[in-house]
Every structure is written in C-alpha cells, then in structure tokens.
Amino acid sequence: MTRHYSKESLSEVAGGDQDFMAIVAKTFLEEIPPDLQAMEDAIDNDNKELAYQFAHKMKPNLEMFGIEVGKDITAIEAWTRTSKNKMTVSENLEKVVSSVKKVLVELKEDFNL
C-alpha cells in the first residue's frame, strides 16, 4: 500500500535505527497536529504572521518525513507576505491538512502508536 510519507527518508535521518524512528514518529504525532490546527486557525483568521510561523515551523518535519507538500507550504509562506485573501491558499492548505492527516494515521499503524 502506498504511503503518504517516506519511511526510507525517515530511516535515513535515523541512521536505520528502528527505535529512534519510532521516537521521531511519536514526536511528530504529538507536535504536528496542534501546529497544523494553529496554522489552519491563523489562515482562517487572516493572521498572516502566525500562519507563517507555523508553516515555517512544520516545514522541516514535513520534509524529514518525505511528505510531498513542500510547494504548498512554500505557497502558504509566500501568501503571508501578500495582501491577497485567504482563498488564495485554500487549496494549498487543504492539501497540507489532508496529506498530514493521512500520514498521522499511517504512522500510528506503522509504529504501533
């Protein structure tokens, strides 16, 4: 079954250490959902500064897990420096939220968390 994250990418970061991979996955499961929600709320409230902070904060973790939303996170970051309304990034936000939620389920399954 196709995964929405790259176990190989995670393994590379962890040096192949399965226990460390599980710790990193657990940390991701703990830290990313509130950050994702905060970014959603910030965009919904048109709080561009806060939206940028959370998008930027999540970016390295999303990259480390090989989650294919880099362009969408970058688009959200770029939007925060414009006067465009939040509808401009609604598709990007939806892709990030959808992808990350799928990864959360997959990590729980793959690491028995």
mmCIF file with all atom_site columns, C-alpha atoms in Angstrom:
data_model
loop_
_atom_site.group_PDB
_atom_site.id
_atom_site.type_symbol
_atom_site.label_atom_id
_atom_site.label_alt_id
_atom_site.label_comp_id
_atom_site.label_asym_id
_atom_site.label_entity_id
_atom_site.label_seq_id
_atom_site.pdbx_PDB_ins_code
_atom_site.Cartn_x
_atom_site.Cartn_y
_atom_site.Cartn_z
_atom_site.occupancy
_atom_site.B_iso_or_equiv
_atom_site.pdbx_formal_charge
_atom_site.auth_seq_id
_atom_site.auth_comp_id
_atom_site.auth_asym_id
_atom_site.auth_atom_id
_atom_site.pdbx_PDB_model_num
ATOM 1   C CA . MET A 1 1   ? 0.000  0.000  0.000  1.00 0.00 ? 1   MET A CA 1
ATOM 2   C CA . THR A 1 2   ? 1.293  3.441  -0.926 1.00 0.00 ? 2   THR A CA 1
ATOM 3   C CA . ARG A 1 3   ? 2.219  5.661  1.982  1.00 0.00 ? 3   ARG A CA 1
ATOM 4   C CA . HIS A 1 4   ? 1.887  9.434  2.138  1.00 0.00 ? 4   HIS A CA 1
ATOM 5   C CA . TYR A 1 5   ? 5.294  9.685  3.781  1.00 0.00 ? 5   TYR A CA 1
ATOM 6   C CA . SER A 1 6   ? 8.654  8.122  3.051  1.00 0.00 ? 6   SER A CA 1
ATOM 7   C CA . LYS A 1 7   ? 9.775  5.509  5.544  1.00 0.00 ? 7   LYS A CA 1
ATOM 8   C CA . GLU A 1 8   ? 13.086 5.453  3.666  1.00 0.00 ? 8   GLU A CA 1
ATOM 9   C CA . SER A 1 9   ? 13.565 9.168  4.269  1.00 0.00 ? 9   SER A CA 1
ATOM 10  C CA . LEU A 1 10  ? 12.824 8.712  7.955  1.00 0.00 ? 10  LEU A CA 1
ATOM 11  C CA . SER A 1 11  ? 15.174 5.726  8.145  1.00 0.00 ? 11  SER A CA 1
ATOM 12  C CA . GLU A 1 12  ? 17.930 7.774  6.517  1.00 0.00 ? 12  GLU A CA 1
ATOM 13  C CA . VAL A 1 13  ? 17.524 10.536 9.109  1.00 0.00 ? 13  VAL A CA 1
ATOM 14  C CA . ALA A 1 14  ? 17.512 7.954  11.925 1.00 0.00 ? 14  ALA A CA 1
ATOM 15  C CA . GLY A 1 15  ? 20.510 6.089  10.557 1.00 0.00 ? 15  GLY A CA 1
ATOM 16  C CA . GLY A 1 16  ? 18.347 2.981  10.217 1.00 0.00 ? 16  GLY A CA 1
ATOM 17  C CA . ASP A 1 17  ? 17.722 2.837  13.990 1.00 0.00 ? 17  ASP A CA 1
ATOM 18  C CA . GLN A 1 18  ? 14.154 1.492  14.315 1.00 0.00 ? 18  GLN A CA 1
ATOM 19  C CA . ASP A 1 19  ? 13.777 2.633  17.937 1.00 0.00 ? 19  ASP A CA 1
ATOM 20  C CA . PHE A 1 20  ? 14.850 6.145  17.037 1.00 0.00 ? 20  PHE A CA 1
ATOM 21  C CA . MET A 1 21  ? 12.457 6.136  14.066 1.00 0.00 ? 21  MET A CA 1
ATOM 22  C CA . ALA A 1 22  ? 9.622  5.264  16.465 1.00 0.00 ? 22  ALA A CA 1
ATOM 23  C CA . ILE A 1 23  ? 10.626 8.124  18.780 1.00 0.00 ? 23  ILE A CA 1
ATOM 24  C CA . VAL A 1 24  ? 10.708 10.571 15.872 1.00 0.00 ? 24  VAL A CA 1
ATOM 25  C CA . ALA A 1 25  ? 7.316  9.302  14.660 1.00 0.00 ? 25  ALA A CA 1
ATOM 26  C CA . LYS A 1 26  ? 5.852  9.670  18.171 1.00 0.00 ? 26  LYS A CA 1
ATOM 27  C CA . THR A 1 27  ? 7.214  13.217 18.436 1.00 0.00 ? 27  THR A CA 1
ATOM 28  C CA . PHE A 1 28  ? 5.705  14.060 15.046 1.00 0.00 ? 28  PHE A CA 1
ATOM 29  C CA . LEU A 1 29  ? 2.337  12.688 16.206 1.00 0.00 ? 29  LEU A CA 1
ATOM 30  C CA . GLU A 1 30  ? 2.490  14.847 19.333 1.00 0.00 ? 30  GLU A CA 1
ATOM 31  C CA . GLU A 1 31  ? 3.755  18.101 17.840 1.00 0.00 ? 31  GLU A CA 1
ATOM 32  C CA . ILE A 1 32  ? 2.344  18.374 14.329 1.00 0.00 ? 32  ILE A CA 1
ATOM 33  C CA . PRO A 1 33  ? -1.447 18.161 14.959 1.00 0.00 ? 33  PRO A CA 1
ATOM 34  C CA . PRO A 1 34  ? -1.582 21.247 17.227 1.00 0.00 ? 34  PRO A CA 1
ATOM 35  C CA . ASP A 1 35  ? 0.737  23.161 14.879 1.00 0.00 ? 35  ASP A CA 1
ATOM 36  C CA . LEU A 1 36  ? -1.378 22.175 11.879 1.00 0.00 ? 36  LEU A CA 1
ATOM 37  C CA . GLN A 1 37  ? -4.544 23.286 13.675 1.00 0.00 ? 37  GLN A CA 1
ATOM 38  C CA . ALA A 1 38  ? -2.895 26.558 14.694 1.00 0.00 ? 38  ALA A CA 1
ATOM 39  C CA . MET A 1 39  ? -1.857 27.212 11.077 1.00 0.00 ? 39  MET A CA 1
ATOM 40  C CA . GLU A 1 40  ? -5.403 26.455 9.879  1.00 0.00 ? 40  GLU A CA 1
ATOM 41  C CA . ASP A 1 41  ? -6.841 28.805 12.504 1.00 0.00 ? 41  ASP A CA 1
ATOM 42  C CA . ALA A 1 42  ? -4.330 31.533 11.675 1.00 0.00 ? 42  ALA A CA 1
ATOM 43  C CA . ILE A 1 43  ? -5.198 31.358 7.967  1.00 0.00 ? 43  ILE A CA 1
ATOM 44  C CA . ASP A 1 44  ? -8.905 31.263 8.767  1.00 0.00 ? 44  ASP A CA 1
ATOM 45  C CA . ASN A 1 45  ? -8.478 34.378 10.932 1.00 0.00 ? 45  ASN A CA 1
ATOM 46  C CA . ASP A 1 46  ? -6.269 36.051 8.305  1.00 0.00 ? 46  ASP A CA 1
ATOM 47  C CA . ASN A 1 47  ? -3.398 36.173 10.803 1.00 0.00 ? 47  ASN A CA 1
ATOM 48  C CA . LYS A 1 48  ? -0.596 36.002 8.271  1.00 0.00 ? 48  LYS A CA 1
ATOM 49  C CA . GLU A 1 49  ? 2.229  36.423 10.760 1.00 0.00 ? 49  GLU A CA 1
ATOM 50  C CA . LEU A 1 50  ? 1.082  33.451 12.830 1.00 0.00 ? 50  LEU A CA 1
ATOM 51  C CA . ALA A 1 51  ? 0.314  31.397 9.704  1.00 0.00 ? 51  ALA A CA 1
ATOM 52  C CA . TYR A 1 52  ? 3.875  31.975 8.510  1.00 0.00 ? 52  TYR A CA 1
ATOM 53  C CA . GLN A 1 53  ? 5.346  30.962 11.873 1.00 0.00 ? 53  GLN A CA 1
ATOM 54  C CA . PHE A 1 54  ? 3.514  27.639 11.952 1.00 0.00 ? 54  PHE A CA 1
ATOM 55  C CA . ALA A 1 55  ? 4.077  26.854 8.262  1.00 0.00 ? 55  ALA A CA 1
ATOM 56  C CA . HIS A 1 56  ? 7.772  27.602 8.658  1.00 0.00 ? 56  HIS A CA 1
ATOM 57  C CA . LYS A 1 57  ? 7.986  25.583 11.894 1.00 0.00 ? 57  LYS A CA 1
ATOM 58  C CA . MET A 1 58  ? 6.394  22.481 10.332 1.00 0.00 ? 58  MET A CA 1
ATOM 59  C CA . LYS A 1 59  ? 8.316  22.613 7.064  1.00 0.00 ? 59  LYS A CA 1
ATOM 60  C CA . PRO A 1 60  ? 11.483 20.721 8.182  1.00 0.00 ? 60  PRO A CA 1
ATOM 61  C CA . ASN A 1 61  ? 9.422  17.952 9.804  1.00 0.00 ? 61  ASN A CA 1
ATOM 62  C CA . LEU A 1 62  ? 7.300  17.533 6.703  1.00 0.00 ? 62  LEU A CA 1
ATOM 63  C CA . GLU A 1 63  ? 10.475 17.356 4.602  1.00 0.00 ? 63  GLU A CA 1
ATOM 64  C CA . MET A 1 64  ? 12.122 14.881 7.001  1.00 0.00 ? 64  MET A CA 1
ATOM 65  C CA . PHE A 1 65  ? 9.147  12.545 6.596  1.00 0.00 ? 65  PHE A CA 1
ATOM 66  C CA . GLY A 1 66  ? 9.172  12.970 2.819  1.00 0.00 ? 66  GLY A CA 1
ATOM 67  C CA . ILE A 1 67  ? 5.633  14.346 2.793  1.00 0.00 ? 67  ILE A CA 1
ATOM 68  C CA . GLU A 1 68  ? 5.034  15.851 -0.637 1.00 0.00 ? 68  GLU A CA 1
ATOM 69  C CA . VAL A 1 69  ? 3.606  19.215 0.411  1.00 0.00 ? 69  VAL A CA 1
ATOM 70  C CA . GLY A 1 70  ? 6.701  21.411 0.124  1.00 0.00 ? 70  GLY A CA 1
ATOM 71  C CA . LYS A 1 71  ? 5.232  23.516 -2.688 1.00 0.00 ? 71  LYS A CA 1
ATOM 72  C CA . ASP A 1 72  ? 2.034  24.009 -0.711 1.00 0.00 ? 72  ASP A CA 1
ATOM 73  C CA . ILE A 1 73  ? 3.844  25.082 2.468  1.00 0.00 ? 73  ILE A CA 1
ATOM 74  C CA . THR A 1 74  ? 6.001  27.444 0.402  1.00 0.00 ? 74  THR A CA 1
ATOM 75  C CA . ALA A 1 75  ? 2.840  28.863 -1.220 1.00 0.00 ? 75  ALA A CA 1
ATOM 76  C CA . ILE A 1 76  ? 1.349  29.479 2.232  1.00 0.00 ? 76  ILE A CA 1
ATOM 77  C CA . GLU A 1 77  ? 4.565  31.166 3.387  1.00 0.00 ? 77  GLU A CA 1
ATOM 78  C CA . ALA A 1 78  ? 4.561  33.344 0.244  1.00 0.00 ? 78  ALA A CA 1
ATOM 79  C CA . TRP A 1 79  ? 0.879  34.240 0.753  1.00 0.00 ? 79  TRP A CA 1
ATOM 80  C CA . THR A 1 80  ? 1.683  35.641 4.194  1.00 0.00 ? 80  THR A CA 1
ATOM 81  C CA . ARG A 1 81  ? 3.767  38.360 2.521  1.00 0.00 ? 81  ARG A CA 1
ATOM 82  C CA . THR A 1 82  ? 0.947  39.475 0.207  1.00 0.00 ? 82  THR A CA 1
ATOM 83  C CA . SER A 1 83  ? -2.315 41.349 0.544  1.00 0.00 ? 83  SER A CA 1
ATOM 84  C CA . LYS A 1 84  ? -4.265 38.509 -1.114 1.00 0.00 ? 84  LYS A CA 1
ATOM 85  C CA . ASN A 1 85  ? -7.174 36.955 0.759  1.00 0.00 ? 85  ASN A CA 1
ATOM 86  C CA . LYS A 1 86  ? -7.108 33.521 2.360  1.00 0.00 ? 86  LYS A CA 1
ATOM 87  C CA . MET A 1 87  ? -8.955 31.904 -0.546 1.00 0.00 ? 87  MET A CA 1
ATOM 88  C CA . THR A 1 88  ? -5.699 32.260 -2.472 1.00 0.00 ? 88  THR A CA 1
ATOM 89  C CA . VAL A 1 89  ? -4.168 29.457 -0.375 1.00 0.00 ? 89  VAL A CA 1
ATOM 90  C CA . SER A 1 90  ? -7.262 27.388 0.415  1.00 0.00 ? 90  SER A CA 1
ATOM 91  C CA . GLU A 1 91  ? -6.249 24.586 -1.991 1.00 0.00 ? 91  GLU A CA 1
ATOM 92  C CA . ASN A 1 92  ? -2.707 24.565 -0.606 1.00 0.00 ? 92  ASN A CA 1
ATOM 93  C CA . LEU A 1 93  ? -3.998 24.414 2.945  1.00 0.00 ? 93  LEU A CA 1
ATOM 94  C CA . GLU A 1 94  ? -6.417 21.612 2.092  1.00 0.00 ? 94  GLU A CA 1
ATOM 95  C CA . LYS A 1 95  ? -3.623 19.552 0.504  1.00 0.00 ? 95  LYS A CA 1
ATOM 96  C CA . VAL A 1 96  ? -1.353 20.029 3.533  1.00 0.00 ? 96  VAL A CA 1
ATOM 97  C CA . VAL A 1 97  ? -4.115 19.179 6.020  1.00 0.00 ? 97  VAL A CA 1
ATOM 98  C CA . SER A 1 98  ? -5.311 16.169 4.033  1.00 0.00 ? 98  SER A CA 1
ATOM 99  C CA . SER A 1 99  ? -1.800 14.786 3.487  1.00 0.00 ? 99  SER A CA 1
ATOM 100 C CA . VAL A 1 100 ? -0.693 15.276 7.081  1.00 0.00 ? 100 VAL A CA 1
ATOM 101 C CA . LYS A 1 101 ? -3.856 13.669 8.474  1.00 0.00 ? 101 LYS A CA 1
ATOM 102 C CA . LYS A 1 102 ? -3.234 10.600 6.294  1.00 0.00 ? 102 LYS A CA 1
ATOM 103 C CA . VAL A 1 103 ? 0.378  10.453 7.497  1.00 0.00 ? 103 VAL A CA 1
ATOM 104 C CA . LEU A 1 104 ? -0.741 10.632 11.135 1.00 0.00 ? 104 LEU A CA 1
ATOM 105 C CA . VAL A 1 105 ? -2.897 7.538  10.635 1.00 0.00 ? 105 VAL A CA 1
ATOM 106 C CA . GLU A 1 106 ? -0.104 5.732  8.770  1.00 0.00 ? 106 GLU A CA 1
ATOM 107 C CA . LEU A 1 107 ? 2.486  6.494  11.445 1.00 0.00 ? 107 LEU A CA 1
ATOM 108 C CA . LYS A 1 108 ? 0.196  5.167  14.167 1.00 0.00 ? 108 LYS A CA 1
ATOM 109 C CA . GLU A 1 109 ? -0.222 1.954  12.147 1.00 0.00 ? 109 GLU A CA 1
ATOM 110 C CA . ASP A 1 110 ? 3.421  1.571  11.153 1.00 0.00 ? 110 ASP A CA 1
ATOM 111 C CA . PHE A 1 111 ? 4.876  2.227  14.598 1.00 0.00 ? 111 PHE A CA 1
ATOM 112 C CA . ASN A 1 112 ? 2.034  0.820  16.738 1.00 0.00 ? 112 ASN A CA 1
ATOM 113 C CA . LEU A 1 113 ? 1.493  4.181  18.420 1.00 0.00 ? 113 LEU A CA 1
#
